[in-house]
Coordinates of C-alpha atoms and ligand atoms in Angstrom, one line a residue:
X1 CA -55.9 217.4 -29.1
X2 CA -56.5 214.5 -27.3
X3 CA -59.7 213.8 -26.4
X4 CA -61.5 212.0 -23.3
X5 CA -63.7 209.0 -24.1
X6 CA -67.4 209.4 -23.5
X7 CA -69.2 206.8 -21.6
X8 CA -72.3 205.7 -22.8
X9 CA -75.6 204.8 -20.4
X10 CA -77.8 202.2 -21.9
X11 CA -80.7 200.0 -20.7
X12 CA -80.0 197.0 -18.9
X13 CA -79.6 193.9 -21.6
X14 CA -78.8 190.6 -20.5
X15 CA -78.2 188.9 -23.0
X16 CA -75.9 191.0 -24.5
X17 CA -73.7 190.3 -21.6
X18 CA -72.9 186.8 -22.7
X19 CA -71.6 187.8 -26.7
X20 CA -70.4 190.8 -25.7
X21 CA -65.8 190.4 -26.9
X22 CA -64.5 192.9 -25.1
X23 CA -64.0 193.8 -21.3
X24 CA -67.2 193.5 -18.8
X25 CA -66.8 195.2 -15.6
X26 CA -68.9 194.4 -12.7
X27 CA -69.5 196.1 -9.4
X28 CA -69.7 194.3 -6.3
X29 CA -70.2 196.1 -2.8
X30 CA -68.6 195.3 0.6
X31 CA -71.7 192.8 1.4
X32 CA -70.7 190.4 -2.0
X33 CA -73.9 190.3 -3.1
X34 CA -73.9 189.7 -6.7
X35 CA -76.8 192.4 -8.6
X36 CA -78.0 191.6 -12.2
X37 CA -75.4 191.8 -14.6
X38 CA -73.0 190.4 -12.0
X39 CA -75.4 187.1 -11.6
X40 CA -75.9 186.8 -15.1
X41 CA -72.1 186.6 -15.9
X42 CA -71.6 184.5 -12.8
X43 CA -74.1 181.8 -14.3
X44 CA -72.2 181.8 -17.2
X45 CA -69.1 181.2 -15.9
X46 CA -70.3 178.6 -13.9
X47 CA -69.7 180.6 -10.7
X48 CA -66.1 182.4 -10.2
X49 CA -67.2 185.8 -9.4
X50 CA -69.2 183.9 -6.7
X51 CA -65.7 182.2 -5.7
X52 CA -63.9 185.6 -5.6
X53 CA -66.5 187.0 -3.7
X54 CA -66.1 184.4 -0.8
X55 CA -62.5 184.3 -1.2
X56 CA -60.0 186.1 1.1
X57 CA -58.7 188.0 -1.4
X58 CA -61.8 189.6 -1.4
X59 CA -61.7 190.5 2.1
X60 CA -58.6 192.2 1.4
X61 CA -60.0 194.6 -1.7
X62 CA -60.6 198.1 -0.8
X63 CA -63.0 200.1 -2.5
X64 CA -62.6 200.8 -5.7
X65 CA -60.3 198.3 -6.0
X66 CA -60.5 195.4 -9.1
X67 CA -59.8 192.5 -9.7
X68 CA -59.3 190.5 -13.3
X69 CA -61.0 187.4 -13.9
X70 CA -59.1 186.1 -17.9
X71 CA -60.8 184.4 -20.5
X72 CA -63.5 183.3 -18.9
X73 CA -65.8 180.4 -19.5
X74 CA -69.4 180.6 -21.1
X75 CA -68.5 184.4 -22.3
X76 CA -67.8 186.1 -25.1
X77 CA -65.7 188.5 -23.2
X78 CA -61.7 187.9 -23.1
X79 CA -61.8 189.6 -19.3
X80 CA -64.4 190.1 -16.5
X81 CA -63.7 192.5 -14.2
X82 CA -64.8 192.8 -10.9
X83 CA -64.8 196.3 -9.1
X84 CA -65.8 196.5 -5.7
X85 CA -67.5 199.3 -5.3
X86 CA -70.6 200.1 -3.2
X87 CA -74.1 201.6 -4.4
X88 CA -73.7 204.1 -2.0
X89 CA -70.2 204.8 -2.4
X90 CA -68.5 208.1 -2.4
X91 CA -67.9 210.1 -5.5
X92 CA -64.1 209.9 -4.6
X93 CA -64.6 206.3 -4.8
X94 CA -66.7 206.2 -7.4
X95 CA -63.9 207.8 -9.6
X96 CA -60.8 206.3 -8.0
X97 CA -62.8 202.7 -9.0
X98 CA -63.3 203.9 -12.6
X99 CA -59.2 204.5 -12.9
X100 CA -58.8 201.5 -11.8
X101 CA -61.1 199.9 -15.0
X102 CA -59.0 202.4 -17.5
X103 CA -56.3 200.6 -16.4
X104 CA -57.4 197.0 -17.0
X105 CA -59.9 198.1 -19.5
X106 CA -57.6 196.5 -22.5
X107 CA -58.1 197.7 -26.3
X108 CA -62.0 196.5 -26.8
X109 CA -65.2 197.8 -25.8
X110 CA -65.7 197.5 -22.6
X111 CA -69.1 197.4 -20.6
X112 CA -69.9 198.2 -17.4
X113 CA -72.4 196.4 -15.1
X114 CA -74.6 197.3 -11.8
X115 CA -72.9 200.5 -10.9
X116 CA -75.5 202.4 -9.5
X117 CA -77.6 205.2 -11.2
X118 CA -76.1 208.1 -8.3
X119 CA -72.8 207.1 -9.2
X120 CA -72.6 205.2 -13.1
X121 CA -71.5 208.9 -14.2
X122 CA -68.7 209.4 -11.7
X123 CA -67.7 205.7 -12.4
X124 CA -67.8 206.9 -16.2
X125 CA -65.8 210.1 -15.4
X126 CA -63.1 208.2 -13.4
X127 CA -63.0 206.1 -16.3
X128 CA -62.3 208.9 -19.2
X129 CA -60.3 210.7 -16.7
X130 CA -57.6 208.0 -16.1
X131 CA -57.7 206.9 -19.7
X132 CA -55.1 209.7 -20.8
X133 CA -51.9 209.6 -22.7
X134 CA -50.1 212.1 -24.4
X135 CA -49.2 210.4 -27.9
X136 CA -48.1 213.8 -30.2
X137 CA -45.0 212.6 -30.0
X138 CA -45.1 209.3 -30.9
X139 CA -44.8 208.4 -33.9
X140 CA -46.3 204.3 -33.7
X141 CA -49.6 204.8 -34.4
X142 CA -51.8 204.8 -31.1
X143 CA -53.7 202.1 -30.0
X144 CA -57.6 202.4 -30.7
X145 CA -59.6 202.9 -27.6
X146 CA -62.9 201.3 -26.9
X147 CA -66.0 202.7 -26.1
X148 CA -67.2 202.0 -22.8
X149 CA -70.9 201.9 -22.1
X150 CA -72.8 201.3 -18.9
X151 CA -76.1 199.1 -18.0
X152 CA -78.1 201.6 -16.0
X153 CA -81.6 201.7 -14.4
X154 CA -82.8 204.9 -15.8
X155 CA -80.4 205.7 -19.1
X156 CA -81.3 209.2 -19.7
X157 CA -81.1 210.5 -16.0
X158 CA -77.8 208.8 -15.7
X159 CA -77.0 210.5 -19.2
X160 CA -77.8 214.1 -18.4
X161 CA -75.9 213.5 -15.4
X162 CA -72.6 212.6 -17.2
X163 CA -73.2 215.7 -19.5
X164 CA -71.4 218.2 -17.5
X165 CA -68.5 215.8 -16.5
X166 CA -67.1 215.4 -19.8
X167 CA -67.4 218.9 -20.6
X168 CA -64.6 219.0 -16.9
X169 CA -62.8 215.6 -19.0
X170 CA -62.8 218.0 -22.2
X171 CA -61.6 220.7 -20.5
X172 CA -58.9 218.8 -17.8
X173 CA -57.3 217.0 -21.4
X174 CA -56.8 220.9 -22.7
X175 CA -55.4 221.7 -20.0
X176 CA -52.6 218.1 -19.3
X177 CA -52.1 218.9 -23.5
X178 CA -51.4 222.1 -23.1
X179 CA -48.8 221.8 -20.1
X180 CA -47.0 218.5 -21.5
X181 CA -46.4 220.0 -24.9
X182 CA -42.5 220.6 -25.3
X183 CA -41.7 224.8 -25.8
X184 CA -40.3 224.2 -29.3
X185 CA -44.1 223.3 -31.0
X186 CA -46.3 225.3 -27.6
X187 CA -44.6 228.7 -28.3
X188 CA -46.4 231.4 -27.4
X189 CA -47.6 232.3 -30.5
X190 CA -48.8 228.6 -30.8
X191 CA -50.4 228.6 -27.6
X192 CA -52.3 231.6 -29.0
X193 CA -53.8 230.0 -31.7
X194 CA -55.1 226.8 -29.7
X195 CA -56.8 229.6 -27.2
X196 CA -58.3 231.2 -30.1
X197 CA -59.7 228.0 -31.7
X198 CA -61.8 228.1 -28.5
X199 CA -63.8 230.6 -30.2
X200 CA -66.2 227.6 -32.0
X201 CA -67.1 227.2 -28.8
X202 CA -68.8 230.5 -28.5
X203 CA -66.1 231.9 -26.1
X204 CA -64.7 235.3 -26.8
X205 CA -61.1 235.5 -27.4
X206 CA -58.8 238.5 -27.7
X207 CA -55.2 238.2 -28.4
X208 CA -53.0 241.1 -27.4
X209 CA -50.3 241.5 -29.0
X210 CA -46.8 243.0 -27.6
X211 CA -46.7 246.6 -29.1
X212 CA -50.4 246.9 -27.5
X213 CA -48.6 245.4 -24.4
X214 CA -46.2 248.0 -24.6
X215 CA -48.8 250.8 -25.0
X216 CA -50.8 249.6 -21.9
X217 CA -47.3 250.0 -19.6
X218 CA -46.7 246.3 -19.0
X219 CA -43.6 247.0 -18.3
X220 CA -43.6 244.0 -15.6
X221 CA -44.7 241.5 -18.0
X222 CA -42.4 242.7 -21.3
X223 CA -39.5 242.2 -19.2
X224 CA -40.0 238.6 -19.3
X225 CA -40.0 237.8 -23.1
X226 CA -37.1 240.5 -24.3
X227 CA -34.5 237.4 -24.5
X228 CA -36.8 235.0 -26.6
X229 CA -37.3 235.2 -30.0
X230 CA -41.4 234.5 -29.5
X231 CA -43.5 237.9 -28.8
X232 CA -44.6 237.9 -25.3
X233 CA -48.6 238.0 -25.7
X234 CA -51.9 238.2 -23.0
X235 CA -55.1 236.4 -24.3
X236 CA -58.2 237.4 -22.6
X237 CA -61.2 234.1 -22.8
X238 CA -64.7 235.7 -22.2
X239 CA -67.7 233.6 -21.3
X240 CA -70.7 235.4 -20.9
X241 CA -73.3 232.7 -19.6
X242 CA -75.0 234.8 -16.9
X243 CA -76.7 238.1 -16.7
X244 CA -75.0 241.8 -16.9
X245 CA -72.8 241.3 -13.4
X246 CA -69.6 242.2 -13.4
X247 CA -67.3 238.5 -14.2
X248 CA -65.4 236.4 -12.1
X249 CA -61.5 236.6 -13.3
X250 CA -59.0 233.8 -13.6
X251 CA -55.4 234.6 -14.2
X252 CA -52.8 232.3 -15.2
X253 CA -48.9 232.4 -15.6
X254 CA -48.1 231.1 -19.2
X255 CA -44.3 230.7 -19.1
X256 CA -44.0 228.5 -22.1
X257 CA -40.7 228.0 -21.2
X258 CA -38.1 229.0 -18.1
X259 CA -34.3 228.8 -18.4
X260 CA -34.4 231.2 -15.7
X261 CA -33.1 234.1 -17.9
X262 CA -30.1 235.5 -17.1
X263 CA -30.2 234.1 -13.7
X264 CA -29.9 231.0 -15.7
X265 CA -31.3 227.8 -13.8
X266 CA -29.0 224.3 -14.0
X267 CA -29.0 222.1 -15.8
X268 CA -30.4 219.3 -14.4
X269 CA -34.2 218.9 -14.7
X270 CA -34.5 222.2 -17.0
X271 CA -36.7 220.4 -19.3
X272 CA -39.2 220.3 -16.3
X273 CA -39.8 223.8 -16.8
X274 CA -41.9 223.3 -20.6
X275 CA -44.8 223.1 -17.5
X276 CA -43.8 226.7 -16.3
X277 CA -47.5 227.8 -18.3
X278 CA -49.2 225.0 -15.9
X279 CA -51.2 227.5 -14.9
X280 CA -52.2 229.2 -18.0
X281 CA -52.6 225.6 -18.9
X282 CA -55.9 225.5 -16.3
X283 CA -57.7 228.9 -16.8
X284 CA -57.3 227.1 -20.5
X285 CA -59.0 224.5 -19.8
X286 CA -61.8 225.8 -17.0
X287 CA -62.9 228.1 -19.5
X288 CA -63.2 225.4 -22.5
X289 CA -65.2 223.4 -19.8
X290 CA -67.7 226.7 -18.7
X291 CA -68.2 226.9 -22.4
X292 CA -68.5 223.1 -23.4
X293 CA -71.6 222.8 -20.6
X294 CA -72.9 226.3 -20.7
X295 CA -72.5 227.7 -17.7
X296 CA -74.7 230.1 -16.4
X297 CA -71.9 232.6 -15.3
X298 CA -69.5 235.5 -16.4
X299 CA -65.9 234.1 -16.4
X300 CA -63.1 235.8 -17.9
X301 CA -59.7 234.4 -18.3
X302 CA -56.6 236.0 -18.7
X303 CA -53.2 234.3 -19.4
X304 CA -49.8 236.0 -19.9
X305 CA -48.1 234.2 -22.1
X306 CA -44.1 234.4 -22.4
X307 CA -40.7 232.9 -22.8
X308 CA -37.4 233.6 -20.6
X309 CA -34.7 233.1 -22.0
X310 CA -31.1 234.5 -22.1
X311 CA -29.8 236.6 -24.4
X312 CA -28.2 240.0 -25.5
X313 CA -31.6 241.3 -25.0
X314 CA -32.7 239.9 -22.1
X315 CA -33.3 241.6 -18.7
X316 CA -30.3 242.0 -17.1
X317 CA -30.3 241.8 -12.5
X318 CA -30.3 245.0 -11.3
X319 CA -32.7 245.9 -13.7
X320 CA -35.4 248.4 -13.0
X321 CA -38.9 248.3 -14.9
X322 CA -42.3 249.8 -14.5
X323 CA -45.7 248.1 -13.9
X324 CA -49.0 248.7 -14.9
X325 CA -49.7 250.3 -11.8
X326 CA -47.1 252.3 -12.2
X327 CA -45.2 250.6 -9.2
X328 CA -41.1 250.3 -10.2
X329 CA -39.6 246.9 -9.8
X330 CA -36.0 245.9 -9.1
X331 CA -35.3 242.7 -10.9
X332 CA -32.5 240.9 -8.5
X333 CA -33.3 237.6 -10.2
X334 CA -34.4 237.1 -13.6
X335 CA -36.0 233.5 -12.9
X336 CA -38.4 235.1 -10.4
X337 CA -40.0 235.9 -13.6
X338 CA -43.5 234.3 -12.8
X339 CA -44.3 237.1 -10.2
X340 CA -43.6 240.1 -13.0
X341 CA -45.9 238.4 -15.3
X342 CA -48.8 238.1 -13.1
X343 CA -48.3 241.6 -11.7
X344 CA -49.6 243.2 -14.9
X345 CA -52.1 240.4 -15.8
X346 CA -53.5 240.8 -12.4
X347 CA -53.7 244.5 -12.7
X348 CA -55.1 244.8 -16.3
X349 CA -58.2 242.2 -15.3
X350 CA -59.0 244.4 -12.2
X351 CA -58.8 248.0 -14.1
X352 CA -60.9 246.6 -17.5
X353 CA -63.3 244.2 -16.2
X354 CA -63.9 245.0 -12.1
X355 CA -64.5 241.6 -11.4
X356 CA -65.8 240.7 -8.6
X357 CA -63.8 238.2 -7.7
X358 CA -60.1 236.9 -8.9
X359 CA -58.4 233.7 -8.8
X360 CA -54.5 233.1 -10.0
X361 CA -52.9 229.9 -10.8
X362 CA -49.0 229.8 -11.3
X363 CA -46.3 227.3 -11.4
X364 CA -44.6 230.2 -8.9
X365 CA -42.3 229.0 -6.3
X366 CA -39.7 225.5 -5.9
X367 CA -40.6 226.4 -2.1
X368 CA -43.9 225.6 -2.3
X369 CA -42.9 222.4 -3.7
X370 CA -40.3 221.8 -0.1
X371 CA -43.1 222.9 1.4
X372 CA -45.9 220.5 0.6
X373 CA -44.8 218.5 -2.0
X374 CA -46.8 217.2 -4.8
X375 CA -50.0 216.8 -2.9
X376 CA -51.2 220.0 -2.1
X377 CA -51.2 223.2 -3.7
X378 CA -50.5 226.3 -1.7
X379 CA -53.2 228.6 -0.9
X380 CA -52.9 232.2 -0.1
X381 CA -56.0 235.2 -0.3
X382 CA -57.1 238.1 1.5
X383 CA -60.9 237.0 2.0
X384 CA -61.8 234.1 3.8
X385 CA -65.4 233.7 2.6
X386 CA -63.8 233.3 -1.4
X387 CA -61.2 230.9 0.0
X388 CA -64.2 229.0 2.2
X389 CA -66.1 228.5 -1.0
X390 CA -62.6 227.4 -2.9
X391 CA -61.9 225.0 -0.3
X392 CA -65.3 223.7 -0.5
X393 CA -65.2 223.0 -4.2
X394 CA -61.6 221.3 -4.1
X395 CA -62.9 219.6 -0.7
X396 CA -65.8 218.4 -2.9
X397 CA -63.6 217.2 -5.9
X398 CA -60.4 215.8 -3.8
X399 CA -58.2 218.1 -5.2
X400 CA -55.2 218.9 -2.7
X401 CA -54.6 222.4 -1.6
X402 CA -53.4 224.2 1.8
X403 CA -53.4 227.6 2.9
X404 CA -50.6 229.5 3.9
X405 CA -50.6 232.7 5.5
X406 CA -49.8 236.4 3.9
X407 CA -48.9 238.9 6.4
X408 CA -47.6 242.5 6.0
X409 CA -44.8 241.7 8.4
X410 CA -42.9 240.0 5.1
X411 CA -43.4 243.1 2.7
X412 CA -40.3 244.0 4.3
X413 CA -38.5 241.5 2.4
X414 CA -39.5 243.1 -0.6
X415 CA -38.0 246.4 -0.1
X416 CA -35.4 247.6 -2.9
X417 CA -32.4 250.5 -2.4
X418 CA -33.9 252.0 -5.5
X419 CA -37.3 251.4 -6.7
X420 CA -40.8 250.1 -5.0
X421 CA -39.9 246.4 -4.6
X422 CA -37.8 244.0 -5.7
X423 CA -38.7 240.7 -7.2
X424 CA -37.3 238.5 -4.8
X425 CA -37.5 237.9 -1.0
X426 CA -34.4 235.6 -0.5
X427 CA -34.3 232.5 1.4
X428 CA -36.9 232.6 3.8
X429 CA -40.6 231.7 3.0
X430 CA -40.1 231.8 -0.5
X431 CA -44.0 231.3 -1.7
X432 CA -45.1 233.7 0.9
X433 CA -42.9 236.1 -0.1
X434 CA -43.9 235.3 -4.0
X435 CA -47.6 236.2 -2.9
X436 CA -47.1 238.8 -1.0
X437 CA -45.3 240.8 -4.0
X438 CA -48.5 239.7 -6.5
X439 CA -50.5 241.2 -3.2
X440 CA -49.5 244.6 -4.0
X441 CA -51.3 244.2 -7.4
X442 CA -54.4 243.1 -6.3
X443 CA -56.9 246.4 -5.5
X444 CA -58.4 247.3 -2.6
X445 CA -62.1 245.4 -2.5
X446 CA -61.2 242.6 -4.6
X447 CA -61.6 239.6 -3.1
X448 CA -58.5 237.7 -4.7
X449 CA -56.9 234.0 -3.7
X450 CA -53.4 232.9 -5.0
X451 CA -53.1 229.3 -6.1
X452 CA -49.2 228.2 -6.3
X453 CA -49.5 225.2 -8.4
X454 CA -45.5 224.1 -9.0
X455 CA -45.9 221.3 -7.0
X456 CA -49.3 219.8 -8.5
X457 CA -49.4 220.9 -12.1
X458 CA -47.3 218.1 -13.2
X459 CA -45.7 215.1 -11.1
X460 CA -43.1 211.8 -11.9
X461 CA -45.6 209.3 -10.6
X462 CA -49.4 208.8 -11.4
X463 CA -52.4 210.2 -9.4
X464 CA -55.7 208.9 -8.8
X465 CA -57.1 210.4 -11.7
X466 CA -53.9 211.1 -14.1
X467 CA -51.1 209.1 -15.4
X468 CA -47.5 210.7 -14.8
X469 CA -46.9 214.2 -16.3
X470 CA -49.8 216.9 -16.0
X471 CA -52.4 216.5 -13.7
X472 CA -55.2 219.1 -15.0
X473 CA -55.4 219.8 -11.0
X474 CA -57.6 222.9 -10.7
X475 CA -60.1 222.2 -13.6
X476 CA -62.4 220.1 -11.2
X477 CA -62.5 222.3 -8.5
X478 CA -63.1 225.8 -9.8
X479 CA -65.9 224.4 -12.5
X480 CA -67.5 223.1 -9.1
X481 CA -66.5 226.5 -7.3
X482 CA -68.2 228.6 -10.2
X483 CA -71.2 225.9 -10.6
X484 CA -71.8 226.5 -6.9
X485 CA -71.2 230.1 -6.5
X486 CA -72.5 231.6 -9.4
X487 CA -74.6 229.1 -10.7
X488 CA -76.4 227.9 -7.3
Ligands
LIG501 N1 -41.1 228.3 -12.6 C1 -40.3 228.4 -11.4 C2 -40.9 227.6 -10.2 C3 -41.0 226.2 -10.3 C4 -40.0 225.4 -9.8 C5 -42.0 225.6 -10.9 C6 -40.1 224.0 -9.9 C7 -42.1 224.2 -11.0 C8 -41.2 223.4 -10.5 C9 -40.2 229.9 -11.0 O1 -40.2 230.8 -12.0 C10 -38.9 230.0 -10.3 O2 -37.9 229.9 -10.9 N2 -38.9 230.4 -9.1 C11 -37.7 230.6 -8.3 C12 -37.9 231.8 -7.5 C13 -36.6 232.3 -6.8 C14 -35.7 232.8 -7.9 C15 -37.0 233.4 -5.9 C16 -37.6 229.4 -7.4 O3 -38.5 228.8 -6.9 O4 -36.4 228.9 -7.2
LIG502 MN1 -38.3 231.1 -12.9
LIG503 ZN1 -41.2 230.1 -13.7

């Protein structure tokens, strides 16, 4: 597990600027003007930051942009940075400045100076955010990384602030482990386990097994796992932080692995699909974070986890199987598997727990991915006052997402010679056609939104917040969505 770094907020000490051997980080605003720390570790070093600020290059920084000052003079420190940054900046700025420090932060300590008490935390969260890598892998031994404290006005408000953030680091890192771990150690079995280690946290965690599976009529789901010698399982997370309503549910697809089944995929990027339980990989890791900061909500989370893969046993095209719901489905292509897994996830969280609400996040459609790329992810529900509060929150946390439209007019699509539906739509508006077959699982009166994640879940090149590989996209916004929703 790897593990954010938590910033520390400390009382402003001047002195210990000057012996200080690591990294110190000052902010500077648009204006140049210099505050505390920054003037101190300007008179030491006889002036430079004052040069930078009056240089052009200066001019040309955006915010949250930095610049590295080496070995300075009169210090301690073997770098000073300078972030320009505003007191009154945005949190998006905030953030984006404090990946900029992880980057340039080197192996030592680092300390951070005149960021301002609104926005030291987000500074600090950027920070821990950006700071990721995924060593399991490798076997030289990491590098040791420093602590990073800030000099704040008011320590403990600044503190209590931060609190909740790094419970969303905690949770985000479960989450980008999860979904860059290779299928051969995350089987599902394994994937299990790390879901039910969440129990410490005082989460409840049920695994279901496949012969209960079977007994419930997840017909849908089982289908999935019959070529792959790990047993297909669904793990239900409980958090129980609010009074005796009815929860909000999260579902997530937990393909731990997609060849595409019989309908086998080629070759060439196949090993992209070890991300295929991205979105298991989130409802993960919001729930760790609801429990981490003790949220005052009911949140249940519910992830299918499974593994397609071809063999004697697998599901064949032209197979038939029965939901849940009772619905028969035509399998025309095995690697529209995400869909079949949902369906039953989906339609178990509705019959046990009535929630009152239901969000699902799946690495679903390549189409989504033409569509809008690695930016955004696509959006689909049936009730625009969820989605409005969804929007809000990812709005809020600069999370890309986009809605796209659902429409009976595409059910036709969907229609099979001989059962209900069929798994796949063909060419045409693949995602839509992927949501509106997980549409005919969602029950009348629940207020449900659709979150197609392929595109976001994992990318080549880094994000503001994320080095290449998994993003954690999701975590941030739906802890802000429940925070304000439930918790308001
Ligand atoms: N897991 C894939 C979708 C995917 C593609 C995720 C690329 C991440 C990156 C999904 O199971 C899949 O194979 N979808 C098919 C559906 C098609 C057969 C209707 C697809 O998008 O090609
Ligand atoms: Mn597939
Ligand atoms: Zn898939």
């Amino acid at each position: 597990m790897t593990n954010p770094i938590a910033p520390t907020f400390a009382a402003v000490d001047l002195d210990a600027i000057d012996a200080h051997e690591g990294r110190v980080a000052v902010c500077i605003g648009a204006d140049g003007k210099l505050g505390r720390g920054a003037r101190r570790a300007n008179s030491r070093m006889k002036g430079a930051i004052a040069r930078l600020v009056e240089s052009d290059a200066w001019a040309k920084l955006k915010e949250g942009d930095t610049r590295v000052l080496g070995y300075p003079v009169g210090m301690a420190a073997e770098a000073v940075i300078v972030l320009r940054l505003d007191k009154k900046s945005s949190i998006e700025d905030a953030r984006k400045g404090g990946a900029g420090l992880a980057k340039v932060m080197g192996k030592g300590d680092l300390i951070v100076l005149d960021a301002s008490d609104q926005r030291a935390a987000d500074v600090g969260f950027g920070i821990a955010m950006r700071a990721y890598s995924f060593g399991a892998h490798k076997t030289a031994e990491a590098d040791p990384v420093g602590g990073v404290s800030f000099m704040v006005g008011e320590p403990e408000d600044v503190t209590e602030r931060a609190a909740p953030m790094q419970a969303v680091a905690q949770g985000a890192f479960f989450t980008r482990d999860l979904t860059n771990e290779p299928a051969n150690v995350l089987t599902t079995t394994e994937f299990a386990e790390r879901l039910v280690a969440l129990k410490e946290l005082g989460l409840e965690v049920e695994v279901l097994e496949d012969d209960q599976l079977e007994e419930l009529g997840m017909g849908s789901l089982l289908c999935v796992g019959l070529g792959s010698a790990s047993p297909s399982k669904v793990v239900v997370m409980q958090w129980n932080g609010g009074g005796d309503e009815a929860p909000f549910a999260l579902i997530g697809k937990g393909v731990v692995f997609d060849t595409g089944g019989i309908s086998l995929k080629p070759a060439g990027g196949m090993e992209d699909m070890t991300m295929d339980m991205g979105g298991a990989g989130v409802v993960s890791g919001v729930m760790k974070t609801l429990a981490m900061r003790g949220a005052k909500a009911n949140v249940v989370g519910l992830v299918g986890l499974v593994e397609n893969m071809p063999s004697d046993r697998a599901t064949r095209p032209g197979d038939v199987v029965t939901s849940m719901k009772g619905d028969t489905i035509e399998v025309i292509n095995t690697d529209a598997e995400g869909r079949l897994v949902l369906a039953d996830v989906m339609w178990y969280a509705q019959e046990r727990f009535k929630p009152t609400g239901m969000i699902d996040l799946a690495t679903l459609t390549g189409a989504v991915i033409v569509g809008l790329g690695h930016e955004n992810a696509g959006v689909f529900s049936n009730d625009d006052s969820l989605v409005g509060q969804f929007f809000k929150a990812a709005g809020n946390e600069s999370e890309g997402a986009w809605r796209l439209p659902l429409s009976p007019a595409y059910d036709k699509l969907l229609n099979s010679r001989i059962a209900d539906i069929k798994n796949v739509g063909g060419r045409t508006a693949g995602s839509i056609t992927a949501a509106q077959f997980l549409q005919r699982f969602v029950q009348d009166g629940t207020p449900w939104i659709h979150l197609d994640i392929a595109g976001v879940a994992s990318v080549k090149a880094e994000t503001a917040l994320a080095p290449a590989g998994a993003t954690g996209w999701g975590v941030m916004s739906l802890d802000r969505m429940i925070r304000d929703v439930f918790e308001g």
